[in-house]
Amino acid sequence: YRLRCSELQSPYELQIEYEELETLKTYSAWIQRWGFQYEHGAPDTNMIKVYQTPTIYGLTVSVDELRELLHDIHSMNGDGWMNTYIPKCIQRKLASKACRSAIKFGDKLNDKQMKHLLKSLAACKLPFQCAHGRPTFFPIANLTEFEVA
């Protein structure tokens, strides 16, 4: 999947803490690969100008979420996380998109759709919850109360 980006209409000036600025400098290439484009302001300031942010399936990540990303990166140990970590701001956009288009309780499904749904869920690592952690199954009968004839 190639990440899409949204250019801001005008550069957004973001004041960040010294630790965040150091994190930004250290992990600049990694942050830019996730779709944030920015430049450091005047040398003696903690101001950055943000020019673009990532867009995930039509949902744009806000400039303020860059600050959250910097805080998260700063709290990590070492560099081993860089190959596997997906920023929380990206995860939230993916989860939101997944749930909006999901089959909801009460939706009518035909036999073919139900079989496809169960087959797809069987292939999931976590079939019993959605991307937000909500249950995907709801018991409609207690099978222990039925007698086998």
mmCIF file of C-alpha atoms in Angstrom:
data_model
loop_
_atom_site.group_PDB
_atom_site.id
_atom_site.type_symbol
_atom_site.label_atom_id
_atom_site.label_comp_id
_atom_site.label_asym_id
_atom_site.label_seq_id
_atom_site.Cartn_x
_atom_site.Cartn_y
_atom_site.Cartn_z
ATOM 1 C CA TYR A 1 0.000 0.000 0.000
ATOM 2 C CA ARG A 2 1.403 3.368 -1.004
ATOM 3 C CA LEU A 3 0.688 6.040 1.578
ATOM 4 C CA ARG A 4 -1.173 9.064 0.305
ATOM 5 C CA CYS A 5 -0.604 12.520 1.718
ATOM 6 C CA SER A 6 -2.605 15.718 1.979
ATOM 7 C CA GLU A 7 -0.841 18.995 1.440
ATOM 8 C CA LEU A 8 -1.970 21.698 3.818
ATOM 9 C CA GLN A 9 -3.366 24.861 2.235
ATOM 10 C CA SER A 10 -0.673 26.813 4.043
ATOM 11 C CA PRO A 11 2.172 25.615 6.263
ATOM 12 C CA TYR A 12 1.064 24.967 9.827
ATOM 13 C CA GLU A 13 3.445 26.277 12.453
ATOM 14 C CA LEU A 14 3.693 23.863 15.336
ATOM 15 C CA GLN A 15 5.482 24.739 18.567
ATOM 16 C CA ILE A 16 7.012 21.594 20.068
ATOM 17 C CA GLU A 17 9.031 20.787 23.171
ATOM 18 C CA TYR A 18 12.825 20.427 23.041
ATOM 19 C CA GLU A 19 12.614 16.623 23.529
ATOM 20 C CA GLU A 20 10.085 16.381 20.687
ATOM 21 C CA LEU A 21 12.382 18.411 18.433
ATOM 22 C CA GLU A 22 15.296 16.089 19.194
ATOM 23 C CA THR A 23 13.065 13.081 18.453
ATOM 24 C CA LEU A 24 11.987 14.724 15.200
ATOM 25 C CA LYS A 25 15.600 15.233 14.155
ATOM 26 C CA THR A 26 16.667 11.701 15.135
ATOM 27 C CA TYR A 27 13.790 9.900 13.391
ATOM 28 C CA SER A 28 13.125 12.369 10.585
ATOM 29 C CA ALA A 29 13.411 9.861 7.718
ATOM 30 C CA TRP A 30 11.107 7.372 9.470
ATOM 31 C CA ILE A 31 8.505 10.064 10.265
ATOM 32 C CA GLN A 32 8.588 11.338 6.687
ATOM 33 C CA ARG A 33 8.060 7.805 5.334
ATOM 34 C CA TRP A 34 4.731 7.864 7.220
ATOM 35 C CA GLY A 35 3.691 10.924 5.207
ATOM 36 C CA PHE A 36 4.541 13.911 7.385
ATOM 37 C CA GLN A 37 6.466 16.632 5.547
ATOM 38 C CA TYR A 38 7.887 19.482 7.589
ATOM 39 C CA GLU A 39 10.897 21.674 8.098
ATOM 40 C CA HIS A 40 12.517 23.132 11.171
ATOM 41 C CA GLY A 41 11.899 26.838 11.713
ATOM 42 C CA ALA A 42 14.472 29.336 12.929
ATOM 43 C CA PRO A 43 17.571 27.736 14.503
ATOM 44 C CA ASP A 44 16.907 29.006 18.035
ATOM 45 C CA THR A 45 13.261 27.924 18.212
ATOM 46 C CA ASN A 46 11.275 24.754 18.714
ATOM 47 C CA MET A 47 8.954 25.715 15.876
ATOM 48 C CA ILE A 48 8.411 23.489 12.869
ATOM 49 C CA LYS A 49 6.416 24.144 9.719
ATOM 50 C CA VAL A 50 4.257 21.211 8.639
ATOM 51 C CA TYR A 51 3.424 21.035 4.933
ATOM 52 C CA GLN A 52 1.605 17.715 4.620
ATOM 53 C CA THR A 53 0.161 14.872 6.660
ATOM 54 C CA PRO A 54 -0.789 11.293 5.761
ATOM 55 C CA THR A 55 -4.237 10.399 4.456
ATOM 56 C CA ILE A 56 -5.485 6.883 5.130
ATOM 57 C CA TYR A 57 -8.356 5.761 2.898
ATOM 58 C CA GLY A 58 -9.649 9.326 2.712
ATOM 59 C CA LEU A 59 -9.146 10.146 6.418
ATOM 60 C CA THR A 60 -6.499 12.809 6.970
ATOM 61 C CA VAL A 61 -4.204 12.708 9.993
ATOM 62 C CA SER A 62 -4.165 16.069 11.794
ATOM 63 C CA VAL A 63 -1.045 18.113 12.424
ATOM 64 C CA ASP A 64 -1.594 17.786 16.174
ATOM 65 C CA GLU A 65 -1.291 14.008 15.835
ATOM 66 C CA LEU A 66 2.334 14.571 14.812
ATOM 67 C CA ARG A 67 2.959 15.784 18.375
ATOM 68 C CA GLU A 68 1.405 12.562 19.717
ATOM 69 C CA LEU A 69 3.646 10.541 17.393
ATOM 70 C CA LEU A 70 6.741 12.377 18.632
ATOM 71 C CA HIS A 71 5.742 11.686 22.241
ATOM 72 C CA ASP A 72 5.223 7.977 21.458
ATOM 73 C CA ILE A 73 8.572 7.662 19.661
ATOM 74 C CA HIS A 74 10.362 9.465 22.508
ATOM 75 C CA SER A 75 9.008 6.910 24.995
ATOM 76 C CA MET A 76 10.305 3.910 22.989
ATOM 77 C CA ASN A 77 13.573 2.199 23.765
ATOM 78 C CA GLY A 78 16.178 1.554 21.086
ATOM 79 C CA ASP A 79 15.476 1.383 17.356
ATOM 80 C CA GLY A 80 14.067 -2.160 17.084
ATOM 81 C CA TRP A 81 10.503 -0.853 16.972
ATOM 82 C CA MET A 82 10.999 1.034 13.693
ATOM 83 C CA ASN A 83 10.305 -1.949 11.412
ATOM 84 C CA THR A 84 7.101 -3.025 13.126
ATOM 85 C CA TYR A 85 5.555 0.026 14.803
ATOM 86 C CA ILE A 86 2.509 1.588 13.173
ATOM 87 C CA PRO A 87 1.798 5.076 14.547
ATOM 88 C CA LYS A 88 -1.334 5.298 16.710
ATOM 89 C CA CYS A 89 -2.716 8.081 14.498
ATOM 90 C CA ILE A 90 -2.544 5.693 11.510
ATOM 91 C CA GLN A 91 -4.004 2.798 13.527
ATOM 92 C CA ARG A 92 -6.972 4.970 14.573
ATOM 93 C CA LYS A 93 -7.729 5.934 10.961
ATOM 94 C CA LEU A 94 -7.571 2.286 9.868
ATOM 95 C CA ALA A 95 -9.780 1.164 12.767
ATOM 96 C CA SER A 96 -12.295 3.908 12.079
ATOM 97 C CA LYS A 97 -12.502 3.015 8.396
ATOM 98 C CA ALA A 98 -12.794 -0.693 9.195
ATOM 99 C CA CYS A 99 -15.693 -0.206 11.596
ATOM 100 C CA ARG A 100 -17.614 2.264 9.438
ATOM 101 C CA SER A 101 -17.839 -0.176 6.565
ATOM 102 C CA ALA A 102 -18.348 -3.240 8.764
ATOM 103 C CA ILE A 103 -21.441 -5.377 9.009
ATOM 104 C CA LYS A 104 -23.409 -4.136 12.008
ATOM 105 C CA PHE A 105 -25.731 -5.910 14.441
ATOM 106 C CA GLY A 106 -29.151 -6.134 12.827
ATOM 107 C CA ASP A 107 -27.872 -6.015 9.228
ATOM 108 C CA LYS A 108 -29.677 -8.528 7.039
ATOM 109 C CA LEU A 109 -27.418 -11.084 5.347
ATOM 110 C CA ASN A 110 -28.207 -13.883 2.947
ATOM 111 C CA ASP A 111 -26.753 -17.400 3.338
ATOM 112 C CA LYS A 112 -23.858 -16.713 0.984
ATOM 113 C CA GLN A 113 -22.899 -13.524 2.862
ATOM 114 C CA MET A 114 -23.095 -15.279 6.240
ATOM 115 C CA LYS A 115 -20.867 -18.145 5.058
ATOM 116 C CA HIS A 116 -18.369 -15.668 3.612
ATOM 117 C CA LEU A 117 -18.363 -13.688 6.883
ATOM 118 C CA LEU A 118 -17.730 -16.783 9.016
ATOM 119 C CA LYS A 119 -15.001 -17.989 6.652
ATOM 120 C CA SER A 120 -13.321 -14.564 6.784
ATOM 121 C CA LEU A 121 -13.532 -14.414 10.572
ATOM 122 C CA ALA A 122 -12.032 -17.909 10.822
ATOM 123 C CA ALA A 123 -8.962 -16.603 8.970
ATOM 124 C CA CYS A 124 -8.443 -13.695 11.422
ATOM 125 C CA LYS A 125 -5.909 -13.732 14.245
ATOM 126 C CA LEU A 126 -8.434 -12.051 16.573
ATOM 127 C CA PRO A 127 -11.877 -13.003 15.233
ATOM 128 C CA PHE A 128 -13.764 -12.228 18.447
ATOM 129 C CA GLN A 129 -13.217 -8.455 18.460
ATOM 130 C CA CYS A 130 -13.226 -5.532 16.056
ATOM 131 C CA ALA A 131 -10.331 -3.120 15.514
ATOM 132 C CA HIS A 132 -11.536 -1.114 18.538
ATOM 133 C CA GLY A 133 -11.748 -4.190 20.785
ATOM 134 C CA ARG A 134 -15.518 -4.537 20.695
ATOM 135 C CA PRO A 135 -16.991 -8.061 20.420
ATOM 136 C CA THR A 136 -17.807 -9.380 16.950
ATOM 137 C CA PHE A 137 -20.005 -12.218 18.225
ATOM 138 C CA PHE A 138 -23.149 -12.026 20.309
ATOM 139 C CA PRO A 139 -24.677 -15.159 21.842
ATOM 140 C CA ILE A 140 -28.282 -15.629 20.762
ATOM 141 C CA ALA A 141 -28.887 -19.026 22.353
ATOM 142 C CA ASN A 142 -27.459 -21.064 25.200
ATOM 143 C CA LEU A 143 -26.804 -24.453 23.629
ATOM 144 C CA THR A 144 -26.396 -26.150 27.030
ATOM 145 C CA GLU A 145 -30.137 -25.748 27.594
ATOM 146 C CA PHE A 146 -31.056 -27.853 24.553
ATOM 147 C CA GLU A 147 -31.542 -31.595 24.799
ATOM 148 C CA VAL A 148 -29.970 -33.869 22.226
ATOM 149 C CA ALA A 149 -32.555 -36.271 20.836
#
